[in-house]
Short mmCIF file of C-alpha atoms and ligand atoms in Angstrom, two decimals:
data_model
loop_
_atom_site.label_atom_id
_atom_site.label_comp_id
_atom_site.label_asym_id
_atom_site.label_seq_id
_atom_site.Cartn_x
_atom_site.Cartn_y
_atom_site.Cartn_z
CA MET A 20 12.29 6.40 12.89
CA ALA A 21 15.00 8.08 10.87
CA LEU A 22 14.16 10.59 8.19
CA PHE A 23 15.85 9.20 5.15
CA ARG A 24 16.98 11.89 2.77
CA ARG A 25 17.71 11.42 -0.88
CA LYS A 26 21.29 11.67 -1.96
CA GLN A 27 22.55 12.32 -5.44
CA GLU A 28 24.54 9.15 -5.85
CA PRO A 29 24.97 6.68 -8.70
CA ARG A 30 22.35 3.94 -9.00
CA PRO A 31 23.21 1.27 -6.41
CA ASP A 32 23.65 -2.39 -7.22
CA LEU A 33 20.80 -4.34 -5.63
CA SER A 34 22.09 -7.76 -6.58
CA ASP A 35 24.01 -8.29 -3.33
CA ILE A 36 21.53 -7.04 -0.79
CA ILE A 37 18.66 -8.81 0.96
CA LEU A 38 15.43 -7.52 -0.52
CA PRO A 39 12.18 -7.41 1.43
CA GLU A 40 9.60 -9.98 0.40
CA HIS A 41 6.75 -7.59 1.11
CA ILE A 42 6.87 -3.77 0.82
CA GLY A 43 4.15 -1.40 1.98
CA ILE A 44 3.99 2.17 0.68
CA ILE A 45 1.93 5.00 2.15
CA MET A 46 1.55 7.07 -1.02
CA ASP A 47 1.46 10.46 0.68
CA GLY A 48 2.16 14.05 -0.36
CA ASN A 49 0.04 14.44 -3.49
CA GLY A 50 -1.78 17.50 -2.15
CA ARG A 51 1.40 19.33 -1.14
CA TRP A 52 2.98 18.49 -4.49
CA ALA A 53 0.04 20.16 -6.27
CA LYS A 54 -0.03 23.14 -3.90
CA LYS A 55 3.65 23.84 -4.53
CA ARG A 56 2.78 24.16 -8.22
CA GLY A 57 -0.36 26.23 -7.71
CA LEU A 58 -2.50 23.31 -8.96
CA PRO A 59 -5.66 21.79 -7.47
CA ARG A 60 -5.11 18.84 -5.15
CA SER A 61 -6.71 16.54 -7.71
CA ALA A 62 -3.78 17.25 -10.06
CA GLY A 63 -1.51 15.86 -7.33
CA HIS A 64 -3.57 12.67 -7.22
CA THR A 65 -3.33 12.28 -10.99
CA ALA A 66 0.45 12.70 -10.80
CA GLY A 67 0.56 10.28 -7.86
CA ALA A 68 -1.29 7.65 -9.89
CA GLN A 69 1.44 7.83 -12.56
CA THR A 70 4.10 7.36 -9.89
CA PHE A 71 2.18 4.36 -8.57
CA ARG A 72 2.22 2.68 -11.99
CA LYS A 73 5.94 3.27 -12.37
CA ILE A 74 6.92 2.10 -8.87
CA ALA A 75 4.64 -0.97 -8.92
CA ARG A 76 6.20 -2.09 -12.18
CA TYR A 77 9.67 -1.44 -10.83
CA CYS A 78 9.01 -3.50 -7.68
CA SER A 79 7.82 -6.35 -9.84
CA ASN A 80 10.89 -6.09 -12.10
CA ILE A 81 13.37 -6.29 -9.23
CA GLY A 82 11.67 -9.38 -7.78
CA ILE A 83 9.53 -8.07 -4.91
CA ARG A 84 6.85 -10.70 -4.18
CA TYR A 85 4.22 -8.52 -2.43
CA LEU A 86 3.55 -4.79 -2.65
CA THR A 87 0.79 -3.09 -0.66
CA VAL A 88 0.00 0.51 -1.51
CA TYR A 89 -2.20 2.78 0.60
CA ALA A 90 -4.46 4.59 -1.86
CA PHE A 91 -7.44 5.71 0.25
CA SER A 92 -7.97 5.41 3.99
CA THR A 93 -11.19 5.00 5.97
CA GLU A 94 -10.50 8.55 7.22
CA ASN A 95 -10.03 10.09 3.76
CA TRP A 96 -13.83 10.45 3.37
CA ARG A 97 -13.43 13.48 5.64
CA ARG A 98 -11.94 15.43 2.75
CA PRO A 99 -13.94 17.98 0.74
CA GLU A 100 -16.54 16.44 -1.55
CA ASP A 101 -14.83 17.60 -4.74
CA GLU A 102 -11.53 15.96 -3.74
CA VAL A 103 -13.23 12.67 -2.83
CA GLY A 104 -15.16 12.85 -6.12
CA ALA A 105 -11.94 13.40 -8.09
CA LEU A 106 -10.34 10.43 -6.36
CA MET A 107 -13.31 8.13 -7.13
CA LYS A 108 -13.13 9.21 -10.79
CA LEU A 109 -9.41 8.49 -10.84
CA PHE A 110 -9.94 5.04 -9.27
CA LYS A 111 -12.55 4.20 -11.88
CA GLU A 112 -10.35 5.33 -14.78
CA TYR A 113 -7.44 3.45 -13.34
CA LEU A 114 -9.34 0.21 -12.70
CA GLU A 115 -10.67 0.23 -16.24
CA GLU A 116 -7.16 -0.02 -17.59
CA ALA A 117 -5.38 -1.81 -14.72
CA ILE A 118 -5.97 -5.25 -16.12
CA ARG A 119 -4.12 -4.40 -19.32
CA ASP A 120 -1.64 -2.15 -17.58
CA PHE A 121 -0.04 -4.91 -15.53
CA LYS A 122 -0.62 -7.85 -17.86
CA ASP A 123 2.89 -7.98 -19.26
CA ASP A 124 4.29 -7.90 -15.75
CA SER A 125 2.09 -10.83 -14.67
CA ILE A 126 0.99 -8.85 -11.62
CA VAL A 127 -1.82 -10.23 -9.45
CA LEU A 128 -4.21 -7.48 -8.34
CA ARG A 129 -5.93 -7.56 -4.96
CA PHE A 130 -7.97 -4.91 -3.19
CA ILE A 131 -7.92 -4.63 0.58
CA GLY A 132 -10.38 -2.56 2.60
CA ASP A 133 -14.13 -2.23 3.04
CA ARG A 134 -15.68 -2.20 -0.43
CA SER A 135 -19.22 -1.58 0.78
CA ALA A 136 -18.70 2.20 0.63
CA PHE A 137 -17.84 2.23 -3.08
CA SER A 138 -20.19 2.42 -6.05
CA ASP A 139 -21.41 -0.84 -7.60
CA GLU A 140 -19.42 0.04 -10.70
CA LEU A 141 -16.17 0.37 -8.79
CA VAL A 142 -16.80 -2.85 -6.82
CA ALA A 143 -17.48 -4.70 -10.10
CA LEU A 144 -14.21 -3.38 -11.55
CA MET A 145 -12.31 -4.56 -8.49
CA GLN A 146 -13.82 -8.03 -8.77
CA GLU A 147 -13.07 -8.18 -12.47
CA ASN A 148 -9.44 -7.17 -11.96
CA GLU A 149 -8.99 -9.72 -9.20
CA ALA A 150 -10.63 -12.56 -11.11
CA GLU A 151 -8.71 -11.90 -14.32
CA SER A 152 -5.30 -11.57 -12.66
CA MET A 153 -5.53 -14.23 -9.94
CA ASP A 154 -3.71 -17.00 -11.82
CA ARG A 155 -0.77 -14.88 -12.86
CA PRO A 156 2.61 -15.95 -11.53
CA GLY A 157 3.98 -12.51 -10.66
CA MET A 158 4.04 -10.05 -7.78
CA VAL A 159 0.90 -9.65 -5.66
CA LEU A 160 -0.17 -6.01 -5.66
CA ASN A 161 -2.58 -5.13 -2.85
CA ILE A 162 -4.30 -1.80 -3.37
CA ALA A 163 -5.65 -0.52 -0.05
CA MET A 164 -8.88 1.37 -0.73
CA ASN A 165 -11.19 2.45 2.06
CA TYR A 166 -8.68 0.63 4.20
CA GLY A 167 -8.09 1.28 7.88
CA GLY A 168 -6.12 -0.96 10.23
CA ARG A 169 -8.69 -0.49 12.99
CA ASP A 170 -11.60 -1.11 10.64
CA GLU A 171 -9.87 -4.28 9.44
CA LEU A 172 -9.60 -5.50 13.05
CA VAL A 173 -13.27 -4.70 13.68
CA HIS A 174 -14.20 -6.86 10.68
CA ALA A 175 -11.90 -9.63 11.85
CA VAL A 176 -13.42 -9.61 15.37
CA ARG A 177 -16.91 -9.78 13.90
CA GLY A 178 -15.93 -12.72 11.70
CA ILE A 179 -14.36 -14.57 14.63
CA ALA A 180 -17.38 -13.87 16.85
CA ALA A 181 -19.66 -15.28 14.15
CA ASP A 182 -17.52 -18.44 13.97
CA VAL A 183 -17.77 -18.84 17.75
CA GLU A 184 -21.53 -18.24 17.68
CA ARG A 185 -22.16 -20.99 15.16
CA GLY A 186 -19.94 -23.37 17.12
CA ALA A 187 -17.13 -23.55 14.54
CA LEU A 188 -14.52 -22.11 16.88
CA GLU A 189 -13.80 -22.38 20.61
CA PRO A 190 -12.85 -19.03 22.23
CA GLU A 191 -9.71 -20.72 23.65
CA ALA A 192 -8.65 -21.57 20.11
CA ILE A 193 -8.42 -17.89 19.11
CA ASP A 194 -4.76 -17.11 18.63
CA GLU A 195 -2.62 -14.82 16.46
CA ALA A 196 -2.93 -17.13 13.48
CA VAL A 197 -6.74 -17.08 13.72
CA ILE A 198 -6.75 -13.28 13.82
CA SER A 199 -4.31 -13.04 10.87
CA SER A 200 -6.53 -15.40 8.89
CA HIS A 201 -9.46 -12.98 9.26
CA LEU A 202 -7.57 -9.96 7.92
CA TYR A 203 -7.75 -8.70 4.32
CA THR A 204 -4.12 -9.83 3.89
CA ARG A 205 -4.85 -13.41 4.93
CA GLY A 206 -2.33 -15.88 3.55
CA GLN A 207 0.25 -13.20 2.81
CA PRO A 208 3.47 -12.49 4.72
CA ASP A 209 3.63 -9.37 6.90
CA PRO A 210 5.33 -6.35 5.33
CA ASP A 211 9.08 -6.29 5.96
CA LEU A 212 9.51 -2.69 4.91
CA ILE A 213 7.06 0.22 4.98
CA ILE A 214 8.00 3.37 3.10
CA ARG A 215 6.34 6.67 3.89
CA PRO A 216 7.19 9.55 1.59
CA SER A 217 6.18 13.13 2.49
CA GLY A 218 8.11 13.13 5.75
CA GLU A 219 5.22 12.32 8.14
CA TYR A 220 6.19 10.21 11.14
CA ARG A 221 2.99 8.20 11.60
CA THR A 222 1.24 5.08 10.39
CA SER A 223 -2.11 6.81 9.62
CA ASN A 224 -3.90 3.50 10.33
CA PHE A 225 -1.96 1.45 7.74
CA LEU A 226 -1.54 -2.31 8.36
CA LEU A 227 -1.65 -1.96 12.15
CA TRP A 228 -1.57 -5.67 12.99
CA GLN A 229 0.73 -6.68 10.14
CA SER A 230 3.38 -3.99 10.79
CA ALA A 231 4.27 -5.11 14.33
CA TYR A 232 7.86 -5.76 13.22
CA SER A 233 8.05 -3.89 9.92
CA GLU A 234 11.00 -1.60 9.27
CA TYR A 235 9.86 1.95 8.56
CA VAL A 236 11.69 4.24 6.15
CA ILE A 237 10.33 7.80 6.23
CA MET A 238 11.42 9.82 3.23
CA ASP A 239 11.53 13.55 2.72
CA ILE A 240 9.96 13.48 -0.73
CA LEU A 241 6.42 13.97 -2.01
CA TRP A 242 4.89 10.87 -3.62
CA PRO A 243 4.48 12.28 -7.17
CA ASP A 244 8.25 13.03 -7.17
CA PHE A 245 9.17 9.50 -6.03
CA LYS A 246 11.49 7.73 -8.46
CA GLU A 247 12.91 4.24 -8.90
CA SER A 248 16.16 5.50 -7.38
CA ASP A 249 14.26 6.56 -4.23
CA LEU A 250 12.99 3.01 -3.88
CA ASP A 251 16.56 1.78 -4.30
CA TYR A 252 17.71 3.94 -1.42
CA ALA A 253 14.89 2.72 0.80
CA LEU A 254 15.94 -0.85 -0.03
CA ILE A 255 19.56 -0.11 0.86
CA GLU A 256 18.46 1.49 4.13
CA TYR A 257 16.31 -1.59 4.84
CA ALA A 258 19.22 -3.94 4.15
CA LYS A 259 21.29 -2.13 6.81
CA ARG A 260 18.69 -2.67 9.53
CA ASN A 261 19.23 -5.29 12.19
CA ARG A 262 15.86 -7.01 12.64
CA ARG A 263 15.73 -8.71 16.03
CA PHE A 264 12.01 -9.50 16.44
CA GLY A 265 12.43 -9.19 20.18
CA GLY A 266 15.45 -11.50 20.31
CA VAL A 267 19.08 -10.45 20.75
C1 IPE B 18 -2.06 11.04 -0.38
O1 IPE B 18 -1.74 12.37 -0.61
C2 IPE B 18 -3.23 10.58 -1.21
C3 IPE B 18 -4.44 10.28 -0.44
C4 IPE B 18 -4.56 10.34 0.84
C5 IPE B 18 -5.61 9.89 -1.21
P1 IPE B 18 -2.43 13.52 0.21
O2 IPE B 18 -3.65 13.95 -0.53
O3 IPE B 18 -2.65 13.14 1.62
O4 IPE B 18 -1.34 14.66 0.13
P2 IPE B 18 -0.91 15.67 1.28
O5 IPE B 18 -0.51 14.84 2.46
O6 IPE B 18 -2.11 16.52 1.56
O7 IPE B 18 0.22 16.43 0.71
C1 IPE B 19 -2.53 8.31 4.57
O1 IPE B 19 -2.30 9.63 4.24
C2 IPE B 19 -3.49 7.69 3.61
C3 IPE B 19 -3.01 7.51 2.25
C4 IPE B 19 -1.84 7.84 1.80
C5 IPE B 19 -3.95 6.90 1.35
P1 IPE B 19 -3.13 10.83 4.89
O2 IPE B 19 -2.65 12.06 4.23
O3 IPE B 19 -4.57 10.54 4.85
O4 IPE B 19 -2.65 10.77 6.41
P2 IPE B 19 -2.62 11.90 7.51
O5 IPE B 19 -3.97 12.54 7.54
O6 IPE B 19 -1.55 12.87 7.14
O7 IPE B 19 -2.26 11.16 8.77
MG1 MG B 20 -1.48 13.26 3.27
#
């Protein structure tokens, strides 16, 4: 994985390059961004939420069909109570306005992850956002909340086992397509490009199954500082990659 550094160059022309159909973003670096400024970590999350709005809209404007953002992992509950509390408050505030926020962009909102850990209020807001946006023609925006790739596979295995138990599926019929159809992203293409700002070289449990052949672009920038031009550079880097999928 190459560390992709920002360069001060004029805005590139994206009209001639092959764009990914599905982008994943690990929105990382909020805490370090706040620390650098002597602010509480929660201030980094608030700034990161603004960046998320801006970049989601930008992806939609340039014609990306699917965007999956990692907002909260199954492991993030390990953080101090006040930080988790601030994040839940931020999610609630955001979900209350999300439906209006993305209306003009025709964005379809989906939430991936295990909802059972969230408050009834938050779960109701997720359902409301999904129901109200589902018929829109635009980009599908998956927000990964209490998402973990391993947890997703555990749920998929349980679902498949239940199908076998009730006689709806023969064990021999379990193949990759069956597994994919039990994931939160069922029916969606795998991510072509995964961007990780903050310079960490790991997946942190993001889209484990789906990212088997995703191109990773690791960027030396903290998420709240991420700009449209940084996305452009990740797209240009992606367009230069030679995707072989195991072939030659
Ligand atoms: C990502 O930023 C946001 C969440 C995980 C919710 P971090 O909070 O992980 O920021 P760093 O990595 O500590 O800088
Ligand atoms: C991954 O970031 C999760 C999100 C961005 C939501 P983390 O900050 O939790 O990942 P680690 O702990 O550095 O691997
Ligand atoms: Mg982090």
